[in-house]
Amino acid sequence: MSGPDRIVIEGIGAVGGFGCGISVLSRALTEASSSPGTFDLSTGSGTVRIPAFLADVSRLGEFIPVRTLRRIDRFSRLALLGSHLALADAELPEAERSRLGIIIASGYGATGITYAFLKSFISDGDICASPTYFANSVHNSAAAHISIQLGATGPSLTVTHFHLSVPSALATARLWLAEGRVQRVLFGAVDELSELIGYVRFRMRHAPPDTPMTPLWTEMETSIPAEGAAFLLLARESAARGGYCTLEASTTGSMPNSGVPFPEAGLLVLGADGCPESGGRYAAAAQNVRVACYTPLYGSMPSGPAFDVAAGALILKGGRLFPSPGAAFRDFPATVPAGGDPVGTDRIACLTLAEDNAYGLTTLGKLPDTACVRAREGRTSS
Amino acid sequence: MTTVEKLKAILVKDLNLEELTPGDIDENAPLFGEGLGLDSLDAVELVVVVQKHFGIDIQNMDEAKAAFQSVRSLASYIEGRLSGG
């Protein structure tokens, strides 16, 4: 796509362990600082406390009455908060929400409410299964909640492709916009750290306490489980009212022998998240390119690549790089630009590696000056 | 704890009435519409709640309609069923 058919990221809404809102994310990126909290788990040997990046959804009350939220589970609350933050960031008027498509990407889905439903079913019998729990356990329920609350009448979809959920869903978003099926797409990646996921992470990926995330380190687990939501409001450039950057491409595939199919001289944002089995593969992909990695700021979750995209969009809009947090590249001789350096490229790609040599690559481009001028004029006159 | 007090606590927790405490609920106020502001989906949840916490299966909708007038009427209905009424 080129010219007015380019896709623009108009607004970003993000909530996670770093805090809530794009300005808070930007500050965390600038300061390369975000500390995990703790998450208490019930295990067979008592309560265990693990480090975790947890999201605070209390700001959702600014957008939706508390009574309205009572049947909405935590996963959907994360999604609703991210969606409202993105729309507020883009200053999209309510009148322009009708032809809005909703696409949610999630690696795990609404595990908290789904397993609460199953637990009630098993413990109390089918006659006591909560209809509200059941409704929220339906795979597309978060997208439905968003559509209902926003009055969006476009299509809604939830994509689950584990680590590749984000690039897969973004590819669909691009398709919807290219077809003219919708005027805008509200894309969001969501994962919640439910008790179930926390337990699984504790059993399968237990990092030593007080160990910072070291994404390219292959010798030990350093991933810290996380939850959050990152939303992007997408529109074709001809309809966009402003924005951060263009969404040039989003692809998935099997990694070719020649390495990441990414144009040279750009910046590669690595989705490496402290899992040792993928750390080596990320390190191999990072050879001979300028790389950055921001996962230590928001933690390890399948939706992480959407936060990488948000970081890339902020870099392209601001023209300056964010520093990769201190431990990101420990003992790895990568070409890592310092924080505050000029971005030095019109293109940033976000790389996600998955099982079986699969990869996802989302490429962002600098918003053309003409589009910026038109966007500014549009916002001024509105 | 009386049945009324137990019901109030259950309503707040199981119906996620996050803005209320059990003490905020007027036991004589209507459960639906004005009063506590519950709706038809809550009625279904209430049937489940009564089954789950008190072991009472409500199948007669006329009975349910009378019982679901207020916390007080629901408590009376539950106490009546538990005592074999």
GROMACS .gro file of C-alpha atoms in nm:
model
  467
    1MET     CA    1   0.000   0.000   0.000
    2SER     CA    2   0.118   0.352  -0.067
    3GLY     CA    3  -0.009   0.709  -0.053
    4PRO     CA    4  -0.359   0.749   0.082
    5ASP     CA    5  -0.393   0.370   0.106
    6ARG     CA    6  -0.120   0.352   0.368
    7ILE     CA    7  -0.238   0.249   0.710
    8VAL     CA    8  -0.176   0.487   0.994
    9ILE     CA    9  -0.164   0.424   1.367
   10GLU     CA   10  -0.385   0.708   1.486
   11GLY     CA   11  -0.396   0.637   1.856
   12ILE     CA   12  -0.244   0.409   2.117
   13GLY     CA   13  -0.389   0.284   2.443
   14ALA     CA   14  -0.169   0.084   2.675
   15VAL     CA   15  -0.198  -0.052   3.025
   16GLY     CA   16   0.042  -0.287   3.193
   17GLY     CA   17   0.294  -0.328   3.470
   18PHE     CA   18   0.449   0.008   3.380
   19GLY     CA   19   0.122   0.192   3.445
   20CYS     CA   20  -0.167   0.319   3.239
   21GLY     CA   21  -0.170   0.538   2.928
   22ILE     CA   22   0.061   0.620   2.642
   23SER     CA   23   0.237   0.904   2.827
   24VAL     CA   24   0.319   0.669   3.115
   25LEU     CA   25   0.449   0.408   2.872
   26SER     CA   26   0.656   0.676   2.701
   27ARG     CA   27   0.805   0.780   3.035
   28ALA     CA   28   0.890   0.420   3.125
   29LEU     CA   29   1.060   0.379   2.787
   30THR     CA   30   1.251   0.704   2.822
   31GLU     CA   31   1.369   0.618   3.172
   32ALA     CA   32   1.417   0.249   3.084
   33SER     CA   33   1.256   0.179   3.415
   34SER     CA   34   0.964  -0.036   3.527
   35SER     CA   35   0.964  -0.262   3.829
   36PRO     CA   36   0.752  -0.574   3.862
   37GLY     CA   37   0.510  -0.619   4.148
   38THR     CA   38   0.422  -0.950   4.307
   39PHE     CA   39   0.155  -1.211   4.249
   40ASP     CA   40   0.043  -1.458   4.517
   41LEU     CA   41  -0.033  -1.811   4.406
   42SER     CA   42  -0.202  -2.093   4.588
   43THR     CA   43  -0.001  -2.410   4.541
   44GLY     CA   44  -0.008  -2.757   4.692
   45SER     CA   45   0.269  -2.646   4.926
   46GLY     CA   46   0.109  -2.321   5.034
   47THR     CA   47   0.103  -1.967   4.903
   48VAL     CA   48   0.391  -1.866   4.683
   49ARG     CA   49   0.479  -1.510   4.586
   50ILE     CA   50   0.628  -1.456   4.241
   51PRO     CA   51   0.737  -1.137   4.062
   52ALA     CA   52   0.490  -1.023   3.797
   53PHE     CA   53   0.396  -0.718   3.594
   54LEU     CA   54   0.034  -0.655   3.687
   55ALA     CA   55  -0.202  -0.400   3.536
   56ASP     CA   56  -0.425  -0.164   3.731
   57VAL     CA   57  -0.762  -0.125   3.557
   58SER     CA   58  -0.909   0.124   3.803
   59ARG     CA   59  -0.901   0.404   3.544
   60LEU     CA   60  -1.174   0.223   3.353
   61GLY     CA   61  -1.418   0.398   3.586
   62GLU     CA   62  -1.334   0.721   3.400
   63PHE     CA   63  -1.494   0.578   3.087
   64ILE     CA   64  -1.765   0.335   3.200
   65PRO     CA   65  -1.997   0.346   3.506
   66VAL     CA   66  -1.899   0.098   3.775
   67ARG     CA   67  -2.242  -0.067   3.769
   68THR     CA   68  -2.204  -0.138   3.398
   69LEU     CA   69  -1.877  -0.316   3.466
   70ARG     CA   70  -2.008  -0.564   3.719
   71ARG     CA   71  -2.067  -0.843   3.468
   72ILE     CA   72  -1.743  -0.780   3.285
   73ASP     CA   73  -1.444  -0.994   3.377
   74ARG     CA   74  -1.086  -0.880   3.421
   75PHE     CA   75  -0.976  -0.981   3.072
   76SER     CA   76  -1.251  -0.773   2.913
   77ARG     CA   77  -1.181  -0.487   3.154
   78LEU     CA   78  -0.822  -0.480   3.035
   79ALA     CA   79  -0.952  -0.475   2.678
   80LEU     CA   80  -1.207  -0.202   2.748
   81LEU     CA   81  -0.953   0.018   2.920
   82GLY     CA   82  -0.701  -0.024   2.638
   83SER     CA   83  -0.966   0.052   2.376
   84HIS     CA   84  -1.091   0.366   2.549
   85LEU     CA   85  -0.737   0.490   2.603
   86ALA     CA   86  -0.659   0.444   2.232
   87LEU     CA   87  -0.972   0.630   2.125
   88ALA     CA   88  -0.902   0.909   2.372
   89ASP     CA   89  -0.543   0.931   2.249
   90ALA     CA   90  -0.664   0.963   1.890
   91GLU     CA   91  -0.938   1.208   1.993
   92LEU     CA   92  -1.180   1.014   1.776
   93PRO     CA   93  -1.530   1.163   1.796
   94GLU     CA   94  -1.817   0.929   1.880
   95ALA     CA   95  -1.977   1.004   1.544
   96GLU     CA   96  -1.687   0.830   1.368
   97ARG     CA   97  -1.717   0.503   1.560
   98SER     CA   98  -1.995   0.343   1.358
   99ARG     CA   99  -1.778   0.182   1.087
  100LEU     CA  100  -1.524   0.064   1.337
  101GLY     CA  101  -1.402  -0.296   1.328
  102ILE     CA  102  -1.268  -0.459   1.643
  103ILE     CA  103  -0.986  -0.714   1.642
  104ILE     CA  104  -0.848  -0.863   1.962
  105ALA     CA  105  -0.529  -1.067   1.976
  106SER     CA  106  -0.460  -1.285   2.276
  107GLY     CA  107  -0.227  -1.571   2.348
  108TYR     CA  108  -0.427  -1.713   2.637
  109GLY     CA  109  -0.770  -1.552   2.621
  110ALA     CA  110  -0.994  -1.497   2.921
  111THR     CA  111  -0.848  -1.773   3.136
  112GLY     CA  112  -0.959  -1.630   3.470
  113ILE     CA  113  -1.332  -1.635   3.400
  114THR     CA  114  -1.315  -1.949   3.184
  115TYR     CA  115  -1.161  -2.153   3.462
  116ALA     CA  116  -1.388  -1.995   3.723
  117PHE     CA  117  -1.679  -2.116   3.510
  118LEU     CA  118  -1.534  -2.465   3.478
  119LYS     CA  119  -1.457  -2.475   3.850
  120SER     CA  120  -1.817  -2.384   3.939
  121PHE     CA  121  -1.938  -2.643   3.693
  122ILE     CA  122  -1.720  -2.913   3.848
  123SER     CA  123  -1.766  -2.814   4.212
  124ASP     CA  124  -2.135  -2.727   4.219
  125GLY     CA  125  -2.278  -2.910   3.919
  126ASP     CA  126  -2.413  -2.788   3.588
  127ILE     CA  127  -2.728  -2.649   3.746
  128CYS     CA  128  -2.514  -2.397   3.937
  129ALA     CA  129  -2.303  -2.286   3.643
  130SER     CA  130  -2.313  -1.906   3.630
  131PRO     CA  131  -2.465  -1.769   3.308
  132THR     CA  132  -2.252  -1.455   3.349
  133TYR     CA  133  -1.934  -1.658   3.379
  134PHE     CA  134  -2.036  -1.855   3.073
  135ALA     CA  135  -2.102  -1.541   2.868
  136ASN     CA  136  -1.761  -1.401   2.956
  137SER     CA  137  -1.587  -1.727   2.875
  138VAL     CA  138  -1.698  -1.708   2.512
  139HIS     CA  139  -1.389  -1.643   2.303
  140ASN     CA  140  -1.504  -1.319   2.141
  141SER     CA  141  -1.665  -1.170   2.452
  142ALA     CA  142  -1.407  -0.894   2.507
  143ALA     CA  143  -1.452  -0.773   2.149
  144ALA     CA  144  -1.827  -0.787   2.200
  145HIS     CA  145  -1.805  -0.582   2.520
  146ILE     CA  146  -1.601  -0.320   2.335
  147SER     CA  147  -1.845  -0.311   2.043
  148ILE     CA  148  -2.140  -0.270   2.279
  149GLN     CA  149  -1.978   0.000   2.490
  150LEU     CA  150  -1.853   0.199   2.190
  151GLY     CA  151  -2.158   0.150   1.973
  152ALA     CA  152  -1.934   0.006   1.703
  153THR     CA  153  -2.130  -0.177   1.436
  154GLY     CA  154  -1.843  -0.315   1.230
  155PRO     CA  155  -1.722  -0.674   1.247
  156SER     CA  156  -1.542  -0.806   1.554
  157LEU     CA  157  -1.292  -1.085   1.577
  158THR     CA  158  -1.060  -1.247   1.829
  159VAL     CA  159  -0.738  -1.404   1.705
  160THR     CA  160  -0.542  -1.654   1.911
  161HIS     CA  161  -0.217  -1.773   1.763
  162PHE     CA  162  -0.011  -1.777   2.083
  163HIS     CA  163   0.315  -1.586   2.026
  164LEU     CA  164   0.208  -1.488   1.675
  165SER     CA  165  -0.135  -1.359   1.777
  166VAL     CA  166  -0.033  -0.995   1.733
  167PRO     CA  167   0.121  -1.011   1.384
  168SER     CA  168  -0.159  -1.245   1.268
  169ALA     CA  169  -0.429  -1.011   1.394
  170LEU     CA  170  -0.256  -0.705   1.249
  171ALA     CA  171  -0.243  -0.876   0.911
  172THR     CA  172  -0.620  -0.921   0.930
  173ALA     CA  173  -0.664  -0.559   1.032
  174ARG     CA  174  -0.469  -0.446   0.729
  175LEU     CA  175  -0.687  -0.665   0.509
  176TRP     CA  176  -1.011  -0.521   0.646
  177LEU     CA  177  -0.887  -0.169   0.583
  178ALA     CA  178  -0.752  -0.248   0.237
  179GLU     CA  179  -1.087  -0.398   0.138
  180GLY     CA  180  -1.271  -0.093   0.268
  181ARG     CA  181  -1.472  -0.328   0.484
  182VAL     CA  182  -1.441  -0.084   0.772
  183GLN     CA  183  -1.331   0.276   0.805
  184ARG     CA  184  -1.111   0.208   1.106
  185VAL     CA  185  -0.990  -0.090   1.304
  186LEU     CA  186  -0.948  -0.084   1.677
  187PHE     CA  187  -0.682  -0.348   1.725
  188GLY     CA  188  -0.590  -0.465   2.072
  189ALA     CA  189  -0.366  -0.728   2.224
  190VAL     CA  190  -0.470  -0.852   2.566
  191ASP     CA  191  -0.349  -1.109   2.813
  192GLU     CA  192  -0.440  -1.142   3.178
  193LEU     CA  193  -0.230  -1.302   3.447
  194SER     CA  194  -0.496  -1.520   3.602
  195GLU     CA  195  -0.427  -1.758   3.887
  196LEU     CA  196  -0.417  -2.040   3.635
  197ILE     CA  197  -0.161  -1.874   3.409
  198GLY     CA  198   0.040  -1.765   3.712
  199TYR     CA  199   0.049  -2.122   3.836
  200VAL     CA  200   0.153  -2.259   3.499
  201ARG     CA  201   0.424  -1.996   3.469
  202PHE     CA  202   0.545  -2.073   3.821
  203ARG     CA  203   0.568  -2.445   3.749
  204MET     CA  204   0.715  -2.424   3.400
  205ARG     CA  205   0.909  -2.100   3.389
  206HIS     CA  206   1.029  -2.022   3.735
  207ALA     CA  207   1.292  -1.748   3.721
  208PRO     CA  208   1.515  -1.696   4.026
  209PRO     CA  209   1.392  -1.414   4.251
  210ASP     CA  210   1.529  -1.063   4.202
  211THR     CA  211   1.667  -1.151   3.861
  212PRO     CA  212   1.614  -0.879   3.599
  213MET     CA  213   1.476  -0.989   3.263
  214THR     CA  214   1.771  -1.063   3.036
  215PRO     CA  215   1.604  -1.145   2.706
  216LEU     CA  216   1.899  -1.278   2.507
  217TRP     CA  217   2.051  -1.482   2.785
  218THR     CA  218   2.029  -1.848   2.700
  219GLU     CA  219   2.166  -1.997   3.021
  220MET     CA  220   1.867  -1.951   3.248
  221GLU     CA  221   1.506  -1.843   3.266
  222THR     CA  222   1.468  -1.473   3.341
  223SER     CA  223   1.118  -1.409   3.206
  224ILE     CA  224   0.875  -1.233   3.440
  225PRO     CA  225   0.507  -1.309   3.373
  226ALA     CA  226   0.289  -1.015   3.284
  227GLU     CA  227  -0.053  -0.896   3.186
  228GLY     CA  228  -0.176  -0.594   3.000
  229ALA     CA  229  -0.346  -0.451   2.697
  230ALA     CA  230  -0.202  -0.255   2.406
  231PHE     CA  231  -0.448  -0.106   2.159
  232LEU     CA  232  -0.391   0.066   1.827
  233LEU     CA  233  -0.647   0.268   1.636
  234LEU     CA  234  -0.578   0.206   1.268
  235ALA     CA  235  -0.709   0.389   0.963
  236ARG     CA  236  -0.619   0.437   0.601
  237GLU     CA  237  -0.416   0.751   0.559
  238SER     CA  238  -0.692   0.913   0.355
  239ALA     CA  239  -0.923   0.890   0.656
  240ALA     CA  240  -0.669   0.935   0.934
  241ARG     CA  241  -0.689   1.236   1.161
  242GLY     CA  242  -0.327   1.225   1.268
  243GLY     CA  243  -0.108   0.963   1.415
  244TYR     CA  244   0.222   0.812   1.507
  245CYS     CA  245   0.345   0.621   1.206
  246THR     CA  246   0.235   0.392   0.928
  247LEU     CA  247   0.178   0.020   0.962
  248GLU     CA  248   0.364  -0.096   0.653
  249ALA     CA  249   0.331  -0.471   0.687
  250SER     CA  250   0.260  -0.750   0.926
  251THR     CA  251   0.358  -1.099   0.825
  252THR     CA  252   0.412  -1.442   0.971
  253GLY     CA  253   0.602  -1.735   0.828
  254SER     CA  254   0.893  -1.974   0.870
  255MET     CA  255   1.228  -1.809   0.921
  256PRO     CA  256   1.437  -1.836   0.603
  257ASN     CA  257   1.798  -1.951   0.626
  258SER     CA  258   1.911  -1.606   0.522
  259GLY     CA  259   1.770  -1.461   0.844
  260VAL     CA  260   1.502  -1.205   0.918
  261PRO     CA  261   1.352  -1.069   0.594
  262PHE     CA  262   1.388  -0.714   0.713
  263PRO     CA  263   1.521  -0.416   0.516
  264GLU     CA  264   1.868  -0.313   0.627
  265ALA     CA  265   1.963   0.008   0.806
  266GLY     CA  266   1.646   0.011   1.009
  267LEU     CA  267   1.588  -0.082   1.369
  268LEU     CA  268   1.477  -0.423   1.482
  269VAL     CA  269   1.277  -0.431   1.805
  270LEU     CA  270   1.315  -0.776   1.953
  271GLY     CA  271   1.028  -0.946   2.128
  272ALA     CA  272   1.270  -1.160   2.327
  273ASP     CA  273   1.127  -1.201   2.675
  274GLY     CA  274   1.371  -1.394   2.887
  275CYS     CA  275   1.278  -1.746   2.779
  276PRO     CA  276   1.615  -1.920   2.728
  277GLU     CA  277   1.502  -2.146   2.443
  278SER     CA  278   1.418  -1.847   2.224
  279GLY     CA  279   1.694  -1.618   2.352
  280GLY     CA  280   1.954  -1.782   2.130
  281ARG     CA  281   1.735  -1.754   1.824
  282TYR     CA  282   1.673  -1.387   1.890
  283ALA     CA  283   2.047  -1.338   1.937
  284ALA     CA  284   2.110  -1.500   1.599
  285ALA     CA  285   1.849  -1.278   1.437
  286ALA     CA  286   2.005  -0.971   1.594
  287GLN     CA  287   2.344  -1.016   1.428
  288ASN     CA  288   2.454  -0.726   1.208
  289VAL     CA  289   2.146  -0.512   1.266
  290ARG     CA  290   2.062  -0.228   1.502
  291VAL     CA  291   1.846  -0.375   1.774
  292ALA     CA  292   1.646  -0.265   2.074
  293CYS     CA  293   1.450  -0.463   2.329
  294TYR     CA  294   1.193  -0.321   2.569
  295THR     CA  295   1.028  -0.633   2.711
  296PRO     CA  296   1.188  -0.582   3.056
  297LEU     CA  297   0.955  -0.282   3.091
  298TYR     CA  298   0.630  -0.474   3.041
  299GLY     CA  299   0.723  -0.836   3.101
  300SER     CA  300   0.662  -1.168   2.933
  301MET     CA  301   0.324  -1.237   2.774
  302PRO     CA  302   0.204  -1.348   2.430
  303SER     CA  303   0.062  -1.000   2.371
  304GLY     CA  304   0.402  -0.842   2.426
  305PRO     CA  305   0.464  -0.774   2.054
  306ALA     CA  306   0.185  -0.515   2.061
  307PHE     CA  307   0.379  -0.320   2.323
  308ASP     CA  308   0.685  -0.347   2.098
  309VAL     CA  309   0.477  -0.193   1.819
  310ALA     CA  310   0.363   0.084   2.054
  311ALA     CA  311   0.728   0.154   2.144
  312GLY     CA  312   0.825   0.160   1.777
  313ALA     CA  313   0.541   0.400   1.699
  314LEU     CA  314   0.655   0.634   1.977
  315ILE     CA  315   1.011   0.625   1.843
  316LEU     CA  316   0.905   0.709   1.488
  317LYS     CA  317   0.681   0.990   1.605
  318GLY     CA  318   0.936   1.140   1.844
  319GLY     CA  319   1.238   1.085   1.620
  320ARG     CA  320   1.450   0.965   1.914
  321LEU     CA  321   1.536   0.617   2.034
  322PHE     CA  322   1.458   0.481   2.376
  323PRO     CA  323   1.738   0.305   2.562
  324SER     CA  324   1.706  -0.068   2.600
  325PRO     CA  325   1.683  -0.145   2.974
  326GLY     CA  326   2.017  -0.227   3.137
  327ALA     CA  327   2.007  -0.602   3.144
  328ALA     CA  328   1.845  -0.649   2.804
  329PHE     CA  329   2.167  -0.725   2.617
  330ARG     CA  330   2.398  -0.844   2.893
  331ASP     CA  331   2.696  -1.031   2.747
  332PHE     CA  332   2.565  -0.994   2.395
  333PRO     CA  333   2.764  -0.791   2.140
  334ALA     CA  334   2.468  -0.633   1.964
  335THR     CA  335   2.453  -0.298   1.794
  336VAL     CA  336   2.235  -0.128   2.051
  337PRO     CA  337   2.171   0.244   2.002
  338ALA     CA  338   2.173   0.457   2.314
  339GLY     CA  339   1.867   0.631   2.445
  340GLY     CA  340   1.809   0.975   2.299
  341ASP     CA  341   1.996   0.898   1.976
  342PRO     CA  342   1.818   1.014   1.660
  343VAL     CA  343   1.618   0.727   1.521
  344GLY     CA  344   1.823   0.740   1.200
  345THR     CA  345   1.576   0.539   0.995
  346ASP     CA  346   1.230   0.568   0.849
  347ARG     CA  347   1.148   0.209   0.928
  348ILE     CA  348   1.127  -0.004   1.240
  349ALA     CA  349   1.037  -0.372   1.251
  350CYS     CA  350   0.918  -0.569   1.550
  351LEU     CA  351   1.024  -0.932   1.550
  352THR     CA  352   0.847  -1.214   1.730
  353LEU     CA  353   0.985  -1.566   1.727
  354ALA     CA  354   0.766  -1.864   1.794
  355GLU     CA  355   0.782  -2.240   1.801
  356ASP     CA  356   0.890  -2.448   1.501
  357ASN     CA  357   1.107  -2.172   1.355
  358ALA     CA  358   0.806  -1.951   1.295
  359TYR     CA  359   0.832  -1.576   1.312
  360GLY     CA  360   0.613  -1.269   1.297
  361LEU     CA  361   0.735  -0.935   1.169
  362THR     CA  362   0.546  -0.608   1.195
  363THR     CA  363   0.702  -0.318   1.009
  364LEU     CA  364   0.632   0.044   1.089
  365GLY     CA  365   0.721   0.347   0.877
  366LYS     CA  366   0.767   0.713   0.949
  367LEU     CA  367   0.452   0.908   0.879
  368PRO     CA  368   0.511   1.119   0.566
  369ASP     CA  369   0.533   1.492   0.633
  370THR     CA  370   0.236   1.553   0.403
  371ALA     CA  371   0.021   1.325   0.612
  372CYS     CA  372   0.139   1.495   0.930
  373VAL     CA  373   0.047   1.838   0.794
  374ARG     CA  374  -0.293   1.715   0.681
  375ALA     CA  375  -0.351   1.548   1.014
  376ARG     CA  376  -0.260   1.858   1.211
  377GLU     CA  377  -0.489   2.069   0.995
  378GLY     CA  378  -0.769   1.818   1.043
  379ARG     CA  379  -0.737   1.819   1.418
  380THR     CA  380  -0.716   2.197   1.435
  381SER     CA  381  -1.033   2.239   1.233
  382SER     CA  382  -1.229   1.976   1.427
  383MET     CA  383  -2.560  -1.454   6.071
  384THR     CA  384  -2.926  -1.423   5.973
  385THR     CA  385  -3.053  -1.532   5.634
  386VAL     CA  386  -3.106  -1.167   5.540
  387GLU     CA  387  -2.745  -1.080   5.629
  388LYS     CA  388  -2.614  -1.385   5.448
  389LEU     CA  389  -2.819  -1.299   5.139
  390LYS     CA  390  -2.693  -0.942   5.131
  391ALA     CA  391  -2.333  -1.059   5.144
  392ILE     CA  392  -2.398  -1.318   4.874
  393LEU     CA  393  -2.568  -1.064   4.647
  394VAL     CA  394  -2.277  -0.821   4.670
  395LYS     CA  395  -2.021  -1.093   4.603
  396ASP     CA  396  -2.193  -1.315   4.348
  397LEU     CA  397  -2.362  -1.039   4.150
  398ASN     CA  398  -2.049  -0.822   4.168
  399LEU     CA  399  -2.225  -0.519   4.312
  400GLU     CA  400  -1.886  -0.355   4.351
  401GLU     CA  401  -2.015  -0.015   4.448
  402LEU     CA  402  -2.217  -0.152   4.741
  403THR     CA  403  -2.146  -0.312   5.076
  404PRO     CA  404  -2.397  -0.552   5.232
  405GLY     CA  405  -2.487  -0.278   5.476
  406ASP     CA  406  -2.595  -0.049   5.190
  407ILE     CA  407  -2.873  -0.285   5.082
  408ASP     CA  408  -3.223  -0.207   5.206
  409GLU     CA  409  -3.375  -0.548   5.274
  410ASN     CA  410  -3.726  -0.420   5.198
  411ALA     CA  411  -3.637  -0.242   4.871
  412PRO     CA  412  -3.731  -0.402   4.537
  413LEU     CA  413  -3.456  -0.621   4.394
  414PHE     CA  414  -3.541  -0.531   4.035
  415GLY     CA  415  -3.589  -0.197   3.865
  416GLU     CA  416  -3.586   0.079   4.122
  417GLY     CA  417  -3.425  -0.030   4.446
  418LEU     CA  418  -3.128  -0.258   4.395
  419GLY     CA  419  -3.155  -0.219   4.017
  420LEU     CA  420  -3.117  -0.582   3.918
  421ASP     CA  421  -3.234  -0.706   3.578
  422SER     CA  422  -3.352  -1.022   3.405
  423LEU     CA  423  -3.004  -1.175   3.378
  424ASP     CA  424  -2.964  -1.122   3.751
  425ALA     CA  425  -3.286  -1.318   3.801
  426VAL     CA  426  -3.122  -1.616   3.635
  427GLU     CA  427  -2.812  -1.567   3.849
  428LEU     CA  428  -3.032  -1.545   4.158
  429VAL     CA  429  -3.182  -1.886   4.084
  430VAL     CA  430  -2.827  -2.023   4.061
  431VAL     CA  431  -2.717  -1.839   4.376
  432VAL     CA  432  -3.007  -1.977   4.582
  433GLN     CA  433  -2.935  -2.329   4.458
  434LYS     CA  434  -2.563  -2.299   4.521
  435HIS     CA  435  -2.569  -2.143   4.867
  436PHE     CA  436  -2.891  -2.283   5.013
  437GLY     CA  437  -2.946  -2.600   4.812
  438ILE     CA  438  -3.290  -2.483   4.703
  439ASP     CA  439  -3.399  -2.548   4.346
  440ILE     CA  440  -3.647  -2.285   4.230
  441GLN     CA  441  -3.852  -2.427   3.945
  442ASN     CA  442  -4.189  -2.264   4.000
  443MET     CA  443  -4.170  -1.921   3.836
  444ASP     CA  444  -4.474  -1.794   4.025
  445GLU     CA  445  -4.297  -1.874   4.349
  446ALA     CA  446  -3.980  -1.709   4.222
  447LYS     CA  447  -4.168  -1.395   4.124
  448ALA     CA  448  -4.302  -1.359   4.477
  449ALA     CA  449  -3.972  -1.451   4.639
  450PHE     CA  450  -3.768  -1.210   4.429
  451GLN     CA  451  -3.954  -0.900   4.544
  452SER     CA  452  -3.691  -0.802   4.801
  453VAL     CA  453  -3.411  -0.942   5.013
  454ARG     CA  454  -3.661  -0.984   5.297
  455SER     CA  455  -3.908  -1.180   5.082
  456LEU     CA  456  -3.632  -1.398   4.941
  457ALA     CA  457  -3.501  -1.471   5.290
  458SER     CA  458  -3.851  -1.566   5.403
  459TYR     CA  459  -3.891  -1.793   5.102
  460ILE     CA  460  -3.557  -1.963   5.171
  461GLU     CA  461  -3.635  -2.008   5.541
  462GLY     CA  462  -3.973  -2.150   5.450
  463ARG     CA  463  -3.824  -2.401   5.207
  464LEU     CA  464  -3.550  -2.500   5.450
  465SER     CA  465  -3.805  -2.564   5.722
  466GLY     CA  466  -3.997  -2.788   5.487
  467GLY     CA  467  -4.260  -2.536   5.385
   0.00000   0.00000   0.00000
